[in-house]
PDB file of C-alpha atoms in Angstrom:
ATOM      1  CA  MET S 677      51.546 -21.229  16.777  1.00 68.00           C
ATOM      2  CA  ASN S 678      51.696 -17.484  17.239  1.00 91.00           C
ATOM      3  CA  LEU S 679      48.918 -14.917  16.921  1.00 92.00           C
ATOM      4  CA  PRO S 680      49.730 -13.443  13.453  1.00 91.00           C
ATOM      5  CA  LEU S 681      49.812 -16.936  11.926  1.00 92.00           C
ATOM      6  CA  PHE S 682      46.480 -17.778  13.591  1.00 91.00           C
ATOM      7  CA  ILE S 683      44.904 -14.546  12.271  1.00 93.00           C
ATOM      8  CA  LEU S 684      46.150 -15.257   8.744  1.00 93.00           C
ATOM      9  CA  PHE S 685      44.868 -18.845   8.904  1.00 93.00           C
ATOM     10  CA  PHE S 686      41.507 -17.719  10.328  1.00 94.00           C
ATOM     11  CA  VAL S 687      40.973 -15.028   7.678  1.00 95.00           C
ATOM     12  CA  ALA S 688      42.030 -17.388   4.887  1.00 95.00           C
ATOM     13  CA  LEU S 689      39.341 -19.861   5.946  1.00 96.00           C
ATOM     14  CA  TYR S 690      36.638 -17.559   7.284  1.00 96.00           C
ATOM     15  CA  VAL S 691      36.253 -15.092   4.398  1.00 95.00           C
ATOM     16  CA  PRO S 692      35.724 -17.656   1.583  1.00 95.00           C
ATOM     17  CA  THR S 693      33.484 -19.777   3.807  1.00 96.00           C
ATOM     18  CA  ALA S 694      31.352 -16.772   4.793  1.00 96.00           C
ATOM     19  CA  ILE S 695      31.034 -15.633   1.175  1.00 95.00           C
ATOM     20  CA  THR S 696      30.094 -19.116  -0.002  1.00 95.00           C
ATOM     21  CA  LEU S 697      27.473 -19.553   2.735  1.00 94.00           C
ATOM     22  CA  GLY S 698      26.081 -16.053   2.108  1.00 92.00           C
ATOM     23  CA  VAL S 699      25.656 -16.669  -1.620  1.00 92.00           C
ATOM     24  CA  TRP S 700      24.007 -20.028  -0.984  1.00 90.00           C
ATOM     25  CA  HIS S 701      21.668 -18.534   1.612  1.00 88.00           C
ATOM     26  CA  ARG S 702      20.694 -15.634  -0.651  1.00 85.00           C
ATOM     27  CA  LYS S 703      19.911 -17.939  -3.574  1.00 85.00           C
ATOM     28  CA  HIS S 704      17.892 -20.447  -1.569  1.00 84.00           C
ATOM     29  CA  GLN S 705      16.365 -18.650   1.393  1.00 84.00           C
ATOM     30  CA  TYR S 706      15.396 -15.291  -0.128  1.00 77.00           C
ATOM     31  CA  SER S 707      12.831 -16.790  -2.490  1.00 78.00           C
ATOM     32  CA  VAL S 708      11.305 -18.836   0.329  1.00 79.00           C
ATOM     33  CA  GLU S 709      11.024 -15.802   2.626  1.00 79.00           C
ATOM     34  CA  ASN S 710       9.638 -13.622  -0.161  1.00 76.00           C
ATOM     35  CA  GLU S 711       6.960 -16.165  -1.036  1.00 77.00           C
ATOM     36  CA  ALA S 712       5.985 -16.542   2.630  1.00 78.00           C
ATOM     37  CA  LEU S 713       5.748 -12.757   2.972  1.00 78.00           C
ATOM     38  CA  LEU S 714       3.500 -12.476  -0.088  1.00 73.00           C
ATOM     39  CA  ARG S 715       1.238 -15.234   1.239  1.00 77.00           C
ATOM     40  CA  GLN S 716       0.705 -13.258   4.467  1.00 79.00           C
ATOM     41  CA  ASN S 717       0.437  -9.775   2.904  1.00 77.00           C
ATOM     42  CA  TRP S 718      -3.269  -8.938   2.818  1.00 76.00           C
ATOM     43  CA  MET S 719      -2.668  -5.515   1.275  1.00 77.00           C
ATOM     44  CA  TRP S 720      -0.897  -7.030  -1.728  1.00 78.00           C
ATOM     45  CA  ALA S 721      -3.726  -9.550  -2.167  1.00 77.00           C
ATOM     46  CA  TRP S 722      -6.334  -6.788  -1.943  1.00 79.00           C
ATOM     47  CA  ILE S 723      -4.579  -4.588  -4.505  1.00 82.00           C
ATOM     48  CA  MET S 724      -4.020  -7.502  -6.889  1.00 81.00           C
ATOM     49  CA  GLN S 725      -7.674  -8.523  -6.623  1.00 82.00           C
ATOM     50  CA  TYR S 726      -8.688  -4.937  -7.377  1.00 83.00           C
ATOM     51  CA  GLN S 727      -6.367  -4.821 -10.394  1.00 85.00           C
ATOM     52  CA  ILE S 728      -7.854  -8.020 -11.813  1.00 83.00           C
ATOM     53  CA  ARG S 729     -11.373  -6.656 -11.326  1.00 84.00           C
ATOM     54  CA  LEU S 730     -10.273  -3.361 -12.912  1.00 84.00           C
ATOM     55  CA  ILE S 731      -8.913  -5.142 -15.976  1.00 83.00           C
ATOM     56  CA  LYS S 732     -12.173  -7.076 -16.316  1.00 84.00           C
ATOM     57  CA  GLY S 733     -14.133  -3.814 -16.031  1.00 86.00           C
ATOM     58  CA  LYS S 734     -15.967  -4.864 -12.865  1.00 87.00           C
ATOM     59  CA  THR S 735     -15.076  -1.952 -10.585  1.00 85.00           C
ATOM     60  CA  ASN S 736     -17.260   1.038  -9.816  1.00 85.00           C
ATOM     61  CA  PRO S 737     -16.146   4.686  -9.525  1.00 84.00           C
ATOM     62  CA  LYS S 738     -16.602   4.724  -5.739  1.00 86.00           C
ATOM     63  CA  GLU S 739     -14.291   1.716  -5.383  1.00 84.00           C
ATOM     64  CA  ASP S 740     -11.784   3.316  -7.766  1.00 82.00           C
ATOM     65  CA  ASP S 741     -11.712   6.500  -5.686  1.00 83.00           C
ATOM     66  CA  TYR S 742     -11.328   4.515  -2.474  1.00 84.00           C
ATOM     67  CA  VAL S 743      -8.340   2.530  -3.761  1.00 82.00           C
ATOM     68  CA  ILE S 744      -6.634   5.616  -5.212  1.00 80.00           C
ATOM     69  CA  SER S 745      -7.170   7.503  -1.965  1.00 81.00           C
ATOM     70  CA  TYR S 746      -5.857   4.581   0.088  1.00 81.00           C
ATOM     71  CA  LEU S 747      -2.708   4.275  -2.009  1.00 77.00           C
ATOM     72  CA  ASN S 748      -2.182   8.051  -2.018  1.00 76.00           C
ATOM     73  CA  GLU S 749      -2.370   8.060   1.792  1.00 79.00           C
ATOM     74  CA  ILE S 750       0.382   5.445   1.889  1.00 76.00           C
ATOM     75  CA  LEU S 751       2.532   7.511  -0.482  1.00 72.00           C
ATOM     76  CA  VAL S 752       2.021  10.719   1.490  1.00 76.00           C
ATOM     77  CA  ARG S 753       2.601   8.974   4.832  1.00 77.00           C
ATOM     78  CA  THR S 754       5.884   7.523   3.584  1.00 75.00           C
ATOM     79  CA  ASN S 755       7.052  10.891   2.145  1.00 73.00           C
ATOM     80  CA  LYS S 756       6.562   9.763  -1.445  1.00 68.00           C
ATOM     81  CA  GLY S 757       4.246  12.654  -2.265  1.00 63.00           C
ATOM     82  CA  GLU S 758       6.005  13.284  -5.579  1.00 66.00           C
ATOM     83  CA  LEU S 759       4.593   9.939  -6.788  1.00 65.00           C
ATOM     84  CA  VAL S 760       1.003  11.060  -6.207  1.00 62.00           C
ATOM     85  CA  GLY S 761      -0.502  11.947  -9.564  1.00 61.00           C
ATOM     86  CA  LYS S 762      -1.243  15.548 -10.456  1.00 61.00           C
ATOM     87  CA  ASP S 763      -4.053  14.980 -12.955  1.00 55.00           C
ATOM     88  CA  ASP S 764      -7.797  15.418 -12.328  1.00 51.00           C
ATOM     89  CA  ASN S 765      -8.380  11.692 -11.835  1.00 52.00           C
ATOM     90  CA  VAL S 766      -6.534  11.618  -8.534  1.00 51.00           C
ATOM     91  CA  THR S 767      -8.530  12.185  -5.382  1.00 52.00           C
ATOM     92  CA  GLN S 768      -7.080  14.975  -3.264  1.00 53.00           C
ATOM     93  CA  LEU S 769      -6.263  13.958   0.290  1.00 50.00           C
ATOM     94  CA  PRO S 770      -7.394  16.043   3.244  1.00 51.00           C
ATOM     95  CA  LYS S 771      -4.692  17.835   5.215  1.00 56.00           C
ATOM     96  CA  GLU S 772      -3.413  15.967   8.231  1.00 51.00           C
ATOM     97  CA  GLY S 773      -5.569  16.724  11.245  1.00 52.00           C
ATOM     98  CA  GLU S 774      -8.645  17.715   9.226  1.00 51.00           C
ATOM     99  CA  GLY S 775     -11.640  15.522   9.785  1.00 50.00           C
ATOM    100  CA  ASP S 776     -10.229  13.929  12.939  1.00 47.00           C
ATOM    101  CA  ASP S 777     -12.944  15.521  15.066  1.00 49.00           C
ATOM    102  CA  LYS S 778     -15.680  13.790  13.007  1.00 47.00           C
ATOM    103  CA  LYS S 779     -14.822  10.358  14.428  1.00 41.00           C
TER     104      LYS S 779
END
């Protein structure tokens, strides 16, 4: 057996096998990993609990401002500032570095 024949044989077996295993893994393992991640994600649980309380009308304005500010900080920190609302209901965030000396 020479090298070009081995390479052809290897590629003919490896590529379909790798694709088949990858598709199977994506269909079966991704949902398991995603569910495990959601079970451990406290931030997601906190936001979902807040949303349920908001729908039921059981939140107060101070809590609303805190959640909006918290989420805006995440958006600004991850350079998603364009997603921060521009209307009057959105709490403005302090500039970075301001208020650090108050700790």
